[in-house]
């Protein structure tokens, strides 16, 4: 075995940092999926009738759908009857503010490096912390409330702002959109809701932190962001899960609605447990994320750093309906060991003079498979639509794979669509050059990878960028061959 | 400072170095010359620790340490610097960021505190002036889109920043026009001291007009076949390498 391979083995066997779990008393639904379970969840959450009907309709549709098989990923079929669809830490009563939240739950987040204590936070980031199926705390609610910004858990929004939820829920990702979106619509338990009123620029980053703790539980959260006219919000999402031998299912839905002149920036650092180095365990991350630029001159920008999950199936997309609207997708997807990722975006140009930009950086190491799948569609009336796509792949070692599946569908002759793609390998020459300047191999790889992903990392809010850089380094240190 | 004894090295089973002996003391400049394929660059690479080369025999002692036992990064941290013949490009990584990472790892190895941003930048400024390099070059991605001359100048700048004990310049003159050659050589000369040593690997005598060697060695077929002072370089310039090849080859057949 060459020295490089040894380093590869050593470093890729590095353990997942967030693999611990905590025992707390949980309120769980029995395993299995049927209408009764859905009624049980809905009742547990004291939901109005219309929402239960909506769930049941989604469930009935889902039952007649079949799992998509077109993605370039292979995994054992999920036994939906073996899963539990609801698990919540037991709290004596619903906490009204942070002081009332069980300190044990707060401690879970502290351990993840997320302080829910508002005073402790230097920078203003409001956090909604979702543990398994429920939101345990949302910070800075009062500060935001003064500006008319609503930032709360999804369940709370259903109770407090039913008119908004009713209006926008499923408006971007219809309940019947796809297999996992339908499943999510039927059983979603919690998530975040955010509404930015007209003309308001949200003064702090809003953030949701998802954590799966319970075993044999699926996490199905739902996020809905509505940016009213001329408003702005930057939204962050982070996630981790304990290290478990069995696979766990995460099927989330995120919907973004941007009215005219509104701008939404959505950033994700996804670090679900990727499975061990033999490919055992890990999260199945089957997520539907979509935004609609409904109004003219609106803008939605997705930035994602995907380092975790055993299998990822995810295409954050933009529907560019408003004239002059802009969609952006910046992605770094890293796979190592036996991870598989099939990720990319869809840019649907409907309005005139719409623009989209796609920058995708795939990094594959170990025996992983990394696919970019992207669709650019220009509809008939989308005069002067522009798209620029750049898809780069970086390979480490000779046992991994990188694949690119671009789909381009143009129905208007004035469209201008550009697609660039490159594939490269981290060179031994680059590593040696760094070594010769005194830089250790694992730091050299981190340096080279971060350089490669820089264009995407630059899109992240400052402190997220730092976390993302560390994650990239952790996931890949020394994966050379 | 550096003592090479009977060094043999091969790549993919082909022996390139066949018994190199060389003593370098602090304060000295040694030039390694020789025709193409004689093993000059191999010697530089082996000293720096490039993995493709297998050392089959011999030893290299650098400041009392067995150099061949050390990983490439530790050799660098001990003070061995190689100015590459073909510096690689690292997209997205600025020279500044690269050097700061390097310098702080070297400092850590030597038990020194990392330099903070302010101190690092002022050190950069000082060294930039020394080797006449433009700040703009350093904010760009490392070597990406640099001209040949810019790459070489950047190598010397890195050398200035890292302050090595032993600098090995591998064909630093190749691809340089006369002005760049002068600037690069000036930089090297300014960095010389009685505590450091320099090994200049070159095909041509031209560079040695600027970086004047104390000793000149001719490498041929993996051995040092002739050593002398700078006059030897002038003689080579005038007569080429053929007479040495003949001398060696005829001696071998006797």
XYZ file of C-alpha atoms in Angstrom, chain A residues 48-251:
204
model
C -57.251 22.269 12.477
C -59.424 20.066 10.329
C -58.210 21.502 7.016
C -54.646 20.499 7.733
C -55.621 16.959 8.655
C -57.582 16.709 5.411
C -54.587 18.035 3.541
C -52.351 15.397 5.130
C -54.782 12.592 4.391
C -55.104 13.664 0.792
C -51.336 13.642 0.484
C -51.180 10.206 2.077
C -53.741 8.750 -0.288
C -51.826 10.142 -3.237
C -48.554 8.828 -1.871
C -49.966 5.327 -1.561
C -50.490 5.270 -5.304
C -47.040 6.613 -6.120
C -43.862 4.652 -6.488
C -40.373 5.462 -5.355
C -38.335 7.295 -7.995
C -35.625 5.156 -9.490
C -34.020 7.525 -11.968
C -31.444 8.894 -9.535
C -27.929 7.503 -9.726
C -28.066 6.072 -6.212
C -28.500 2.566 -4.871
C -29.804 1.736 -1.439
C -31.970 -0.873 0.263
C -35.662 -0.055 0.071
C -37.017 1.811 3.029
C -39.560 -0.161 5.030
C -42.030 2.590 5.714
C -44.016 0.411 8.108
C -40.978 -0.114 10.350
C -40.444 3.580 10.922
C -41.795 5.804 13.598
C -43.200 9.056 12.332
C -43.236 11.104 15.451
C -40.859 11.427 18.344
C -40.742 14.369 20.673
C -38.841 14.973 23.849
C -41.329 15.028 26.713
C -41.681 18.412 28.277
C -44.061 19.083 31.120
C -45.701 21.910 29.248
C -45.073 23.871 26.134
C -42.289 26.344 26.954
C -43.210 29.970 26.495
C -39.664 31.162 26.274
C -36.123 29.882 26.473
C -36.055 29.851 30.257
C -38.774 27.263 30.282
C -37.075 24.888 27.867
C -35.703 21.738 29.479
C -32.013 22.460 30.155
C -31.216 18.943 28.990
C -32.465 19.812 25.534
C -30.591 23.083 25.521
C -27.509 21.060 26.474
C -27.881 18.905 23.362
C -27.540 21.991 21.233
C -24.726 23.404 23.327
C -22.857 20.184 22.672
C -23.340 20.733 18.959
C -21.849 24.173 19.346
C -25.165 25.958 18.986
C -26.001 28.307 21.755
C -29.689 28.930 22.182
C -28.963 31.412 24.882
C -29.628 34.808 23.365
C -27.348 36.680 25.730
C -24.453 34.446 24.893
C -24.654 35.073 21.233
C -22.321 37.730 19.963
C -23.813 37.982 16.575
C -27.474 38.091 15.937
C -28.596 34.835 14.551
C -32.051 33.725 15.459
C -32.275 29.948 15.784
C -35.169 27.545 15.594
C -33.917 24.269 17.055
C -35.722 21.182 15.810
C -35.106 17.945 17.665
C -36.523 14.865 15.986
C -40.117 15.814 15.284
C -40.557 19.059 17.183
C -39.140 22.495 17.512
C -37.685 22.904 21.015
C -36.806 26.547 20.946
C -36.826 29.612 18.773
C -34.640 32.514 19.777
C -34.939 36.253 19.244
C -38.648 36.026 18.599
C -39.435 39.282 20.346
C -36.739 41.286 18.579
C -37.985 40.066 15.237
C -41.596 40.508 16.205
C -41.114 44.253 16.547
C -40.359 44.406 12.826
C -43.373 42.303 12.023
C -41.182 39.347 11.150
C -42.674 36.016 12.037
C -40.131 33.340 12.840
C -41.428 30.340 14.689
C -41.899 26.622 14.552
C -44.254 25.321 11.923
C -46.714 24.008 14.496
C -46.907 27.372 16.125
C -47.489 29.046 12.771
C -50.399 26.716 12.114
C -51.953 27.913 15.372
C -51.006 31.581 15.303
C -50.991 32.396 11.594
C -53.292 29.868 9.947
C -54.211 32.235 7.113
C -50.572 32.546 5.998
C -49.875 28.839 6.308
C -53.039 27.949 4.452
C -52.227 30.370 1.677
C -48.658 29.266 1.035
C -48.400 25.666 2.212
C -47.966 23.487 -0.856
C -48.025 26.478 -3.175
C -44.452 25.914 -4.316
C -44.077 22.200 -3.744
C -47.528 20.702 -4.300
C -48.318 17.792 -2.016
C -48.306 15.459 -4.996
C -45.040 16.797 -6.424
C -43.021 13.667 -5.877
C -42.904 10.537 -3.751
C -41.014 11.997 -0.807
C -42.759 15.351 -0.926
C -46.087 13.539 -0.748
C -44.850 11.452 2.166
C -43.642 14.575 3.907
C -46.972 16.305 3.317
C -48.721 13.396 4.992
C -46.563 13.010 8.056
C -44.526 16.188 8.532
C -44.155 16.936 12.189
C -42.503 20.310 12.571
C -40.096 22.711 10.989
C -39.726 26.424 10.679
C -41.985 29.115 9.407
C -40.835 32.525 8.434
C -42.637 35.558 7.097
C -40.943 38.835 6.236
C -43.406 41.671 5.750
C -43.338 44.212 2.948
C -40.243 46.354 2.739
C -38.531 44.796 5.747
C -34.918 43.767 5.622
C -34.422 41.074 8.237
C -31.625 42.391 10.473
C -30.235 39.017 11.442
C -29.637 35.634 9.926
C -32.468 33.244 10.603
C -31.424 29.719 11.243
C -32.936 26.311 11.783
C -30.879 23.585 13.296
C -32.141 20.065 12.725
C -31.054 17.211 14.907
C -32.232 13.621 14.698
C -31.795 11.877 18.025
C -34.282 9.038 18.296
C -33.652 5.660 16.701
C -35.827 4.204 13.947
C -37.455 7.528 13.441
C -37.896 9.404 10.255
C -37.489 13.132 10.305
C -39.969 14.953 8.147
C -39.767 18.637 8.663
C -41.289 21.331 6.615
C -39.954 24.810 6.141
C -41.928 27.614 4.638
C -40.393 31.002 3.954
C -42.483 33.833 2.629
C -40.790 37.068 1.642
C -43.285 39.764 0.897
C -42.656 42.635 -1.524
C -39.237 44.280 -1.326
C -38.157 42.316 1.701
C -34.911 40.499 2.329
C -33.938 37.527 4.442
C -30.945 35.267 4.757
C -31.763 31.848 6.090
C -29.425 29.123 7.325
C -30.024 25.469 7.903
C -27.748 23.008 9.677
C -28.175 19.386 10.584
C -26.569 16.447 12.351
C -27.627 13.011 13.569
C -26.264 10.327 15.876
C -24.207 7.497 14.558
C -26.442 4.482 14.244
C -26.039 1.203 12.439
C -29.346 1.338 10.670
C -30.239 3.856 8.017
C -32.521 6.683 8.956
C -34.829 8.555 6.678
C -34.914 12.311 6.380
C -37.477 13.597 3.916
